[in-house]
mmCIF file of C-alpha atoms in Angstrom:
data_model
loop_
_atom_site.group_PDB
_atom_site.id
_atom_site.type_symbol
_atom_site.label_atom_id
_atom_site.label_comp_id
_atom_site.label_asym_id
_atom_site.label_seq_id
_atom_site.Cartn_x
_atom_site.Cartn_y
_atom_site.Cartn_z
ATOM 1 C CA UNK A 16 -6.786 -6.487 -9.442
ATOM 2 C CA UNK A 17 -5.556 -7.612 -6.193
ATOM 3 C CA UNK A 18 -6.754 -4.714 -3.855
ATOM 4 C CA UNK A 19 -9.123 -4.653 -1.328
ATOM 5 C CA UNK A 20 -10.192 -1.862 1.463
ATOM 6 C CA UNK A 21 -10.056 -3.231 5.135
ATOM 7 C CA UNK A 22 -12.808 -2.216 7.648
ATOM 8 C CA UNK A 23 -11.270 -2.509 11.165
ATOM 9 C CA UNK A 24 -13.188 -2.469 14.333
ATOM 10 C CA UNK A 25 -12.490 0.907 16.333
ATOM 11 C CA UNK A 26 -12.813 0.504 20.081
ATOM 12 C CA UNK A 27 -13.640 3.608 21.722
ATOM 13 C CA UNK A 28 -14.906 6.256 24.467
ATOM 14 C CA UNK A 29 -14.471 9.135 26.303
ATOM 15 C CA UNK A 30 -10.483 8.659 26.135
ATOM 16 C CA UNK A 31 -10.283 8.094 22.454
ATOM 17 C CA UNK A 32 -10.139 5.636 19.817
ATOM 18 C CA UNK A 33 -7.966 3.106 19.295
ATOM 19 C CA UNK A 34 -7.624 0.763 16.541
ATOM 20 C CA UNK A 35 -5.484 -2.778 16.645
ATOM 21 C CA UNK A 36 -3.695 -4.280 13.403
ATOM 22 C CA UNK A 37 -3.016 -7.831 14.059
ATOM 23 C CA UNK A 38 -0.895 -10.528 11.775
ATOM 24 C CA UNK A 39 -3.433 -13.007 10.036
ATOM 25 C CA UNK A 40 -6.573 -11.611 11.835
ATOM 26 C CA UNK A 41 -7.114 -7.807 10.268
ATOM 27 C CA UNK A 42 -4.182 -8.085 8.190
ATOM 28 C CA UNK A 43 -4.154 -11.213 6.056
ATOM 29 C CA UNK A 44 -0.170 -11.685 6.384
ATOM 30 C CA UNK A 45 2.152 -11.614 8.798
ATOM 31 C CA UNK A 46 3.462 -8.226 9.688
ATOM 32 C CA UNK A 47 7.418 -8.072 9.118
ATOM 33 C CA UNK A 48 7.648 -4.068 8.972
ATOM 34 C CA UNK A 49 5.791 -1.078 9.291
ATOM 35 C CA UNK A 50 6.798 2.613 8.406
ATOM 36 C CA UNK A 51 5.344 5.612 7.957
ATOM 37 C CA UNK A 52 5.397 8.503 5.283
ATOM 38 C CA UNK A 53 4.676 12.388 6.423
ATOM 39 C CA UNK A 54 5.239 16.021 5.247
ATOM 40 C CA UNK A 55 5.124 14.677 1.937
ATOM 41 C CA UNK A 56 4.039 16.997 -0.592
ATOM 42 C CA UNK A 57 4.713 15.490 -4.574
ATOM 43 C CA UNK A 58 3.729 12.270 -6.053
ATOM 44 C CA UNK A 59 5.425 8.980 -4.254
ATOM 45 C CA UNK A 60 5.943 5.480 -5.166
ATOM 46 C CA UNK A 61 6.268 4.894 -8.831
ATOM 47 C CA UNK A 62 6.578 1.322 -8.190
ATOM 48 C CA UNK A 63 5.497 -2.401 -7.437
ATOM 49 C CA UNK A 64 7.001 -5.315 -5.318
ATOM 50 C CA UNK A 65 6.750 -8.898 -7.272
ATOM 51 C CA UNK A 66 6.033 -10.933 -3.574
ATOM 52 C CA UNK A 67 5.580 -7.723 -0.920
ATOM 53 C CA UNK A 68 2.096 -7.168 -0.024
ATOM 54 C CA UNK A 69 1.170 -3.788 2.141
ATOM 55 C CA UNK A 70 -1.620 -2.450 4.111
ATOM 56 C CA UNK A 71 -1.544 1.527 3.466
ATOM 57 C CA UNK A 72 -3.763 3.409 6.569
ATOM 58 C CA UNK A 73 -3.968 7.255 6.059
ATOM 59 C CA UNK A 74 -3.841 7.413 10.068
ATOM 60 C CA UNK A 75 -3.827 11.291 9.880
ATOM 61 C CA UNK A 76 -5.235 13.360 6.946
ATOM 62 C CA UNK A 77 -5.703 11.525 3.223
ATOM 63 C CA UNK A 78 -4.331 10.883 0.390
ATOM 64 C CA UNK A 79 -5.155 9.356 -3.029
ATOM 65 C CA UNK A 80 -3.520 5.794 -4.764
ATOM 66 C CA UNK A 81 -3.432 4.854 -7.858
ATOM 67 C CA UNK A 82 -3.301 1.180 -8.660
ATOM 68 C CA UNK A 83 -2.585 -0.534 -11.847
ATOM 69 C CA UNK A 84 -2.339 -4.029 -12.883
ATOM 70 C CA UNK A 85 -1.491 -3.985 -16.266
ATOM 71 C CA UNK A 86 -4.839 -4.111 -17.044
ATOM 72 C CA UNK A 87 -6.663 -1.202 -15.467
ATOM 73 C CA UNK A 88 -6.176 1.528 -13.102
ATOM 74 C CA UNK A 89 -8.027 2.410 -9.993
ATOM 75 C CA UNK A 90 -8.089 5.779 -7.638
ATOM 76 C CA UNK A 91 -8.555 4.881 -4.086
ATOM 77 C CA UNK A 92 -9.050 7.450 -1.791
ATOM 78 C CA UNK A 93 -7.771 6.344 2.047
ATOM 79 C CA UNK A 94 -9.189 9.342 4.444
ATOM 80 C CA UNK A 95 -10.361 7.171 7.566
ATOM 81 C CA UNK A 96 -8.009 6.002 9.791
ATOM 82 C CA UNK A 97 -10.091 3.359 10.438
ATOM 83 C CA UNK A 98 -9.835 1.519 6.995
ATOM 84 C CA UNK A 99 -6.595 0.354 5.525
ATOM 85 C CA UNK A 100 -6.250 -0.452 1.802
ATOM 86 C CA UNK A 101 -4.434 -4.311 1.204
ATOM 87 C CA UNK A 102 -2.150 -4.035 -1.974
ATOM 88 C CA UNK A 103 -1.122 -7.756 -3.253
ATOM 89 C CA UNK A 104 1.864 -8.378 -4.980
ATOM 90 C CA UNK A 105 2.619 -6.730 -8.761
ATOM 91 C CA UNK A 106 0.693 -3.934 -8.333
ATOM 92 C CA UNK A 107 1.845 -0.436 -9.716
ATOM 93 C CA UNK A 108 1.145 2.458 -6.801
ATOM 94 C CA UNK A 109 1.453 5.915 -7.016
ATOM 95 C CA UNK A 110 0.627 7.848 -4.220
ATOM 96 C CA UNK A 111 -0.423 11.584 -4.653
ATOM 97 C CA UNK A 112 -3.038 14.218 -3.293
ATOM 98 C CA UNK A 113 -1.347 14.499 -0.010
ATOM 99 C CA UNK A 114 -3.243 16.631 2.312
ATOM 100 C CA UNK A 115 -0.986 18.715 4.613
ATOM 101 C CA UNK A 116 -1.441 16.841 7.944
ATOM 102 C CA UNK A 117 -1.139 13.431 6.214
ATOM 103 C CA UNK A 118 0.407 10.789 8.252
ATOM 104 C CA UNK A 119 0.293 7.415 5.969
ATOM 105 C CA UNK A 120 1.217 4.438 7.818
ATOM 106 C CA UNK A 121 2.529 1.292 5.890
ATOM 107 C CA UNK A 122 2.258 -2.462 6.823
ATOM 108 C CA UNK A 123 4.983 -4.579 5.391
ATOM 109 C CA UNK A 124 4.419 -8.201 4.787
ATOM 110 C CA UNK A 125 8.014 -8.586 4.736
ATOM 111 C CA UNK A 126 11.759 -6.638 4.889
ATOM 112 C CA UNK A 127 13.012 -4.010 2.893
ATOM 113 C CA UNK A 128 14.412 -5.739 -0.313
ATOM 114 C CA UNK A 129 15.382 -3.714 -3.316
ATOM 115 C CA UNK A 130 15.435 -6.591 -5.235
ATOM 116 C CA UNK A 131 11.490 -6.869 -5.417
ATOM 117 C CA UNK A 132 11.100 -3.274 -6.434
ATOM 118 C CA UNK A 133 10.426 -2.647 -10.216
ATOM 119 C CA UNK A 134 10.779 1.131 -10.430
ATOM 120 C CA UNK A 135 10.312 1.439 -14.826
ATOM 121 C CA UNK A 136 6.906 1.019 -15.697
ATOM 122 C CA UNK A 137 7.515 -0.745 -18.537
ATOM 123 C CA UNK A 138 9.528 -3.216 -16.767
ATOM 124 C CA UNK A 139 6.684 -3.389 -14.495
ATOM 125 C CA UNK A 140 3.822 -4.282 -17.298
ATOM 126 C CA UNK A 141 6.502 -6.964 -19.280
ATOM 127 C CA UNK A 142 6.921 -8.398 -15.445
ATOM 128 C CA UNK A 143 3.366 -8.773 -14.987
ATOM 129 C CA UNK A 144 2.458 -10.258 -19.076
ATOM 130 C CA UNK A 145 5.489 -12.852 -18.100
ATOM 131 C CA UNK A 146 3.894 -14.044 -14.776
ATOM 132 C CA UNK A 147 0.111 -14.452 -16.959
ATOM 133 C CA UNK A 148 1.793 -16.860 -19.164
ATOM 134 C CA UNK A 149 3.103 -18.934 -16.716
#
């Protein structure tokens, strides 16, 4: 499954913390977008890109993912601002557990297209048995 959790370097002292996210160094594509989901309190995504990979950094709070690849599902747990979880291209998310302060922060690899969205699941696991025969 093409997932992987990110450790970033936090710089820090008596002001704070800070933490940088930089195209091809931390995050292993260029960065076309970023946005951010808060006050969220059901289940999210219900969906996978076929080229759009994302960083996901619960920079506030936590929240749980669930990842699927047609094959097998995962639970990831993001709760440290400091680590951001890479999600490759045709992988199922679902995003639940929200705690009430969550602030998750999203890294885009590239625009918003609708077109690379498969929103059915089914759709999603014929997608993904179509690409492993070619």
């Amino acid at each position: 499954m093409d997932y992987k959790l990110l450790s970033w370097k936090v710089l820090g002292d008596d002001r704070g913390k800070l933490v940088s996210c930089e195209s091809h160094k931390n995050v292993p594509f260029e960065i076309k977008r970023v946005y951010y989901i808060y006050e969220s309190y059901k289940m999210r995504g219900f969906h996978s890109h076929k080229q759009l990979e994302q960083v996901a950094v619960a920079i506030c709070g936590s929240c749980e993912f669930v990842l699927d690849d047609g094959r097998e599902r995962k639970v990831v747990l993001l709760d440290n601002p400091a680590i951001g979880l890479y999600i490759g291209k045709n992988i199922w998310r679902e995003m639940r557990n929200f705690s009430s302060d969550c602030v998750l922060m999203i890294l885009a690899s590239d625009y918003y297209d609708e077109s690379d969205y498969i929103r059915d699941y089914e759709e999603f696991l014929a997608f993904v048995k179509s690409q492993a025969q070619e």
